[in-house]
Amino acid sequence: MIANDAGSSAVVFVGMGPSREPVLYVGTTFVKGPLFRDDIPAVTSLRLSRGDGEAKEFELADKGLATGTEISLERKFRSSYRIDYVGGFESGRYAYFATRQGATIGEDAPIQSRLVRVCTGDAHFYSYTEVPLECIKHDINYNLIQDVYVATAGYNLAKSLGISEGDEVLYGVFVADDMTSFQRNFPTRRSAVCVYPIQKHVEKKFEENIMECYRGKNLKQLPWFKSSDGCKGTHLSWKDVECGQDVNKNIGDFSVSLLYSRFRLTYGPCLFVFKH
């Protein structure tokens, strides 16, 4: 199920699932409606073919007694905390969504672009993680992501980014919002394109955030997904936690500053800035 009104968003794409079979990844804005809509997850992966036993198409790709390939907004925040899904893609062992959402809970919270990620082999979505995605040039924060596209770097771009030719890069199209407007998420005509090396930059930032949590530092900072308690310190390695563990499931961003934090995906080269 997806959002069913003109003002909400939904993103769907096909990627690998926990059983190494193609699944349908879905990210959708929560929409008020009939009672059954309260059970629609924010992010989920669904079967594309019948499985063994009674499993049917478009059921959860994997489901246990209390977990599965889904994550839902905390009930008390469903009417007040909005997530707009802009795009999605698979890269390596991960499925990603690009979103616009509040940096914190509250009507006055600034709108922020984020990358959401789950490990494709995670049957519980314990690995669900959010990291802010920033595009900044000349002190202008282009904070509203509009679209994303993944491609491989050619020779010149690879050289400028310090990566290998053929490595994947993420292009993001952003606009700056009107900070003087009383409306949240209100775009201006100032726009920019920023590029992020996926293996060198994106994956590294996610790993840094996740490992900080498994060292027992900070809070998990995802109250809208009922995950705001303190991170528990462990001796687990990255290999042990890459696809999530129940002990520290659903991790958010730990930074205090809205800009230039080392744990955020602060922009790589800002390729183009457009002024209208």
Short mmCIF file of C-alpha atoms in Angstrom, two decimals:
data_model
loop_
_atom_site.label_atom_id
_atom_site.label_comp_id
_atom_site.label_asym_id
_atom_site.label_seq_id
_atom_site.Cartn_x
_atom_site.Cartn_y
_atom_site.Cartn_z
CA MET A 1 0.00 0.00 0.00
CA ILE A 2 1.18 3.52 -0.79
CA ALA A 3 0.09 7.12 -0.23
CA ASN A 4 -3.11 7.81 -2.15
CA ASP A 5 -3.48 11.58 -2.28
CA ALA A 6 -2.04 14.28 -4.54
CA GLY A 7 0.14 15.89 -1.88
CA SER A 8 1.96 12.81 -0.58
CA SER A 9 4.80 10.72 -1.94
CA ALA A 10 5.69 7.12 -2.67
CA VAL A 11 8.86 5.57 -4.09
CA VAL A 12 9.14 1.97 -5.32
CA PHE A 13 12.04 0.08 -6.86
CA VAL A 14 13.21 -3.50 -7.28
CA GLY A 15 16.27 -4.78 -5.42
CA MET A 16 17.59 -7.92 -3.78
CA GLY A 17 15.95 -9.20 -0.59
CA PRO A 18 17.04 -11.32 2.39
CA SER A 19 16.59 -14.57 0.44
CA ARG A 20 18.69 -13.25 -2.48
CA GLU A 21 15.55 -13.00 -4.58
CA PRO A 22 14.25 -9.74 -6.13
CA VAL A 23 11.82 -7.83 -3.90
CA LEU A 24 9.88 -4.58 -4.19
CA TYR A 25 11.13 -1.80 -1.89
CA VAL A 26 8.47 0.76 -0.98
CA GLY A 27 8.78 4.07 0.89
CA THR A 28 5.60 6.08 1.43
CA THR A 29 4.35 9.15 3.28
CA PHE A 30 1.86 8.37 6.03
CA VAL A 31 -1.66 9.41 5.00
CA LYS A 32 -4.66 9.63 7.30
CA GLY A 33 -7.57 7.51 6.20
CA PRO A 34 -9.54 4.39 7.04
CA LEU A 35 -8.38 2.40 10.04
CA PHE A 36 -6.46 -0.15 7.95
CA ARG A 37 -4.12 2.60 6.68
CA ASP A 38 -2.63 2.89 10.18
CA ASP A 39 -0.88 -0.41 9.52
CA ILE A 40 0.90 0.74 6.35
CA PRO A 41 4.69 0.85 6.96
CA ALA A 42 6.87 3.84 6.11
CA VAL A 43 9.48 1.58 4.47
CA THR A 44 9.04 -2.05 3.54
CA SER A 45 10.14 -4.75 1.11
CA LEU A 46 7.59 -7.05 -0.50
CA ARG A 47 7.67 -10.37 -2.33
CA LEU A 48 7.48 -10.33 -6.11
CA SER A 49 6.77 -14.05 -6.43
CA ARG A 50 5.15 -16.79 -4.42
CA GLY A 51 7.34 -18.42 -1.83
CA ASP A 52 7.20 -21.76 -0.10
CA GLY A 53 4.02 -22.59 1.77
CA GLU A 54 1.33 -19.89 1.89
CA ALA A 55 3.51 -16.86 1.05
CA LYS A 56 1.94 -14.67 -1.66
CA GLU A 57 3.04 -11.85 -3.94
CA PHE A 58 3.26 -8.43 -2.27
CA GLU A 59 3.39 -9.84 1.24
CA LEU A 60 6.40 -8.93 3.39
CA ALA A 61 9.59 -10.32 1.90
CA ASP A 62 10.37 -11.86 5.29
CA LYS A 63 8.31 -12.00 8.47
CA GLY A 64 8.93 -13.46 11.93
CA LEU A 65 6.91 -13.49 15.13
CA ALA A 66 7.58 -9.83 15.98
CA THR A 67 9.77 -8.54 13.14
CA GLY A 68 9.89 -8.42 9.38
CA THR A 69 11.03 -6.34 6.43
CA GLU A 70 9.14 -3.21 7.49
CA ILE A 71 9.38 -0.17 9.75
CA SER A 72 6.42 2.02 10.75
CA LEU A 73 6.11 5.49 12.21
CA GLU A 74 5.42 5.68 15.93
CA ARG A 75 1.65 6.03 16.26
CA LYS A 76 1.71 9.30 18.25
CA PHE A 77 3.82 11.03 15.57
CA ARG A 78 1.95 9.85 12.48
CA SER A 79 -0.16 12.99 12.15
CA SER A 80 2.60 15.48 12.98
CA TYR A 81 5.87 14.08 11.59
CA ARG A 82 6.00 13.94 7.81
CA ILE A 83 8.48 12.09 5.61
CA ASP A 84 8.49 12.77 1.86
CA TYR A 85 10.17 10.08 -0.23
CA VAL A 86 12.02 11.46 -3.26
CA GLY A 87 13.89 8.53 -4.80
CA GLY A 88 15.35 5.10 -4.16
CA PHE A 89 18.06 2.79 -5.46
CA GLU A 90 20.13 -0.29 -4.67
CA SER A 91 23.92 -0.12 -4.43
CA GLY A 92 26.16 -2.93 -3.25
CA ARG A 93 24.55 -4.71 -0.30
CA TYR A 94 22.18 -1.86 0.53
CA ALA A 95 18.82 -0.37 -0.44
CA TYR A 96 18.56 3.42 -0.11
CA PHE A 97 15.78 6.01 -0.04
CA ALA A 98 16.26 9.78 -0.33
CA THR A 99 13.84 11.76 1.85
CA ARG A 100 12.82 15.21 3.04
CA GLN A 101 11.80 15.30 6.70
CA GLY A 102 12.04 17.29 9.90
CA ALA A 103 15.45 17.36 11.56
CA THR A 104 13.65 16.82 14.88
CA ILE A 105 10.12 16.41 16.20
CA GLY A 106 8.09 19.63 16.22
CA GLU A 107 6.23 21.90 13.81
CA ASP A 108 9.08 24.45 13.75
CA ALA A 109 11.84 21.91 13.04
CA PRO A 110 13.92 22.75 9.94
CA ILE A 111 13.43 20.49 6.94
CA GLN A 112 16.38 18.27 6.12
CA SER A 113 17.31 15.94 3.29
CA ARG A 114 18.33 12.45 4.37
CA LEU A 115 19.51 9.12 3.05
CA VAL A 116 17.74 6.11 4.55
CA ARG A 117 19.44 2.72 4.26
CA VAL A 118 18.76 -0.93 5.02
CA CYS A 119 20.98 -3.92 4.34
CA THR A 120 19.33 -6.05 1.65
CA GLY A 121 20.15 -9.21 3.63
CA ASP A 122 18.40 -7.94 6.78
CA ALA A 123 15.19 -9.92 7.40
CA HIS A 124 14.24 -7.72 10.41
CA PHE A 125 15.13 -4.17 9.25
CA TYR A 126 17.34 -3.84 12.34
CA SER A 127 19.86 -2.14 10.02
CA TYR A 128 17.50 0.75 9.17
CA THR A 129 19.66 3.90 9.48
CA GLU A 130 19.21 7.58 8.60
CA VAL A 131 21.99 10.05 7.75
CA PRO A 132 21.46 13.72 6.73
CA LEU A 133 22.43 14.52 3.15
CA GLU A 134 23.75 18.06 2.72
CA CYS A 135 24.51 20.19 -0.33
CA ILE A 136 26.14 23.52 0.58
CA LYS A 137 27.81 26.16 -1.58
CA HIS A 138 28.86 29.71 -0.68
CA ASP A 139 27.11 29.36 2.71
CA ILE A 140 23.79 28.52 1.04
CA ASN A 141 22.23 25.31 2.30
CA TYR A 142 20.33 23.65 -0.54
CA ASN A 143 18.35 21.59 1.95
CA LEU A 144 15.42 20.28 -0.11
CA ILE A 145 16.33 17.29 -2.24
CA GLN A 146 14.25 16.93 -5.42
CA ASP A 147 15.69 13.88 -7.16
CA VAL A 148 18.57 11.38 -7.07
CA TYR A 149 20.38 9.42 -9.74
CA VAL A 150 23.15 6.80 -9.51
CA ALA A 151 25.74 6.41 -12.27
CA THR A 152 29.35 5.33 -12.70
CA ALA A 153 32.11 7.93 -12.75
CA GLY A 154 33.96 8.62 -15.97
CA TYR A 155 37.67 9.37 -16.09
CA ASN A 156 37.52 13.12 -15.41
CA LEU A 157 34.98 12.94 -12.58
CA ALA A 158 36.75 9.98 -10.98
CA LYS A 159 40.05 11.87 -11.03
CA SER A 160 38.51 14.97 -9.43
CA LEU A 161 36.86 12.89 -6.67
CA GLY A 162 39.87 10.70 -5.97
CA ILE A 163 38.04 7.49 -6.88
CA SER A 164 38.43 4.85 -9.58
CA GLU A 165 36.86 5.15 -12.99
CA GLY A 166 33.65 3.09 -12.97
CA ASP A 167 32.94 3.62 -9.24
CA GLU A 168 29.33 4.48 -8.43
CA VAL A 169 28.42 8.08 -7.59
CA LEU A 170 25.17 9.56 -6.33
CA TYR A 171 23.88 12.75 -7.97
CA GLY A 172 21.42 14.82 -5.94
CA VAL A 173 19.30 17.70 -7.24
CA PHE A 174 18.52 20.21 -4.48
CA VAL A 175 16.78 23.54 -3.96
CA ALA A 176 17.10 25.97 -1.05
CA ASP A 177 13.96 26.60 0.95
CA ASP A 178 12.61 30.05 1.80
CA MET A 179 13.68 30.60 5.40
CA THR A 180 11.39 33.64 5.64
CA SER A 181 8.26 31.73 4.63
CA PHE A 182 5.73 30.66 7.23
CA GLN A 183 5.32 27.45 5.23
CA ARG A 184 7.60 24.49 5.89
CA ASN A 185 9.30 22.88 2.93
CA PHE A 186 8.71 25.95 0.74
CA PRO A 187 11.25 26.02 -2.14
CA THR A 188 12.95 29.02 -3.72
CA ARG A 189 14.29 29.19 -7.29
CA ARG A 190 17.88 28.60 -6.12
CA SER A 191 19.00 25.10 -7.07
CA ALA A 192 22.16 22.99 -7.21
CA VAL A 193 23.46 19.55 -8.14
CA CYS A 194 25.86 17.78 -5.75
CA VAL A 195 27.67 14.48 -6.24
CA TYR A 196 28.71 11.91 -3.61
CA PRO A 197 31.03 8.91 -4.20
CA ILE A 198 29.04 5.96 -2.87
CA GLN A 199 31.76 3.54 -1.80
CA LYS A 200 34.27 6.17 -0.64
CA HIS A 201 31.91 8.66 0.99
CA VAL A 202 28.36 7.39 1.52
CA GLU A 203 29.17 3.91 2.81
CA LYS A 204 31.97 5.29 5.00
CA LYS A 205 29.67 7.81 6.71
CA PHE A 206 27.04 5.18 7.44
CA GLU A 207 29.69 2.87 8.88
CA GLU A 208 31.06 5.66 11.11
CA ASN A 209 27.61 6.45 12.51
CA ILE A 210 26.71 2.82 13.10
CA MET A 211 30.01 1.92 14.77
CA GLU A 212 29.77 4.98 17.05
CA CYS A 213 26.48 3.57 18.30
CA TYR A 214 27.90 0.08 18.85
CA ARG A 215 30.68 1.65 20.92
CA GLY A 216 27.97 2.93 23.26
CA LYS A 217 28.12 6.60 22.27
CA ASN A 218 25.09 8.90 21.96
CA LEU A 219 21.38 8.23 21.50
CA LYS A 220 19.80 6.55 18.50
CA GLN A 221 17.86 9.73 17.63
CA LEU A 222 14.91 8.25 15.74
CA PRO A 223 11.94 9.03 18.02
CA TRP A 224 9.54 8.90 15.05
CA PHE A 225 10.42 5.21 14.77
CA LYS A 226 10.34 4.60 18.54
CA SER A 227 14.13 4.41 18.67
CA SER A 228 15.53 7.19 20.84
CA ASP A 229 17.15 5.29 23.70
CA GLY A 230 20.88 5.23 24.35
CA CYS A 231 23.21 3.14 22.21
CA LYS A 232 24.56 0.06 23.98
CA GLY A 233 28.31 -0.50 23.96
CA THR A 234 29.50 -3.79 22.45
CA HIS A 235 32.70 -5.41 21.19
CA LEU A 236 31.09 -6.34 17.88
CA SER A 237 32.98 -5.69 14.65
CA TRP A 238 31.64 -4.02 11.50
CA LYS A 239 31.24 -7.45 9.90
CA ASP A 240 29.00 -8.46 12.83
CA VAL A 241 26.73 -5.39 12.68
CA GLU A 242 26.68 -4.43 8.99
CA CYS A 243 23.23 -5.97 8.50
CA GLY A 244 21.93 -4.95 11.92
CA GLN A 245 21.57 -6.42 15.40
CA ASP A 246 18.63 -6.23 17.80
CA VAL A 247 20.86 -4.69 20.50
CA ASN A 248 21.17 -1.39 18.56
CA LYS A 249 18.48 -1.44 15.91
CA ASN A 250 17.30 1.61 13.92
CA ILE A 251 20.02 4.25 14.24
CA GLY A 252 19.75 7.95 13.43
CA ASP A 253 22.09 10.93 13.34
CA PHE A 254 24.14 11.89 16.40
CA SER A 255 25.23 15.41 15.44
CA VAL A 256 24.20 18.56 17.26
CA SER A 257 25.16 21.13 14.64
CA LEU A 258 23.02 21.28 11.51
CA LEU A 259 26.06 21.91 9.30
CA TYR A 260 29.48 20.44 8.63
CA SER A 261 29.32 17.64 11.17
CA ARG A 262 31.77 14.87 10.46
CA PHE A 263 29.04 12.27 10.82
CA ARG A 264 26.83 13.81 8.17
CA LEU A 265 26.99 13.37 4.45
CA THR A 266 28.15 16.92 3.83
CA TYR A 267 28.41 17.70 0.14
CA GLY A 268 31.10 16.52 -2.14
CA PRO A 269 31.73 18.75 -5.15
CA CYS A 270 28.78 21.00 -5.88
CA LEU A 271 28.79 20.59 -9.64
CA PHE A 272 26.26 23.21 -10.67
CA VAL A 273 24.48 26.10 -8.99
CA PHE A 274 21.50 27.62 -10.76
CA LYS A 275 20.12 31.08 -10.04
CA HIS A 276 16.89 32.09 -11.71
#
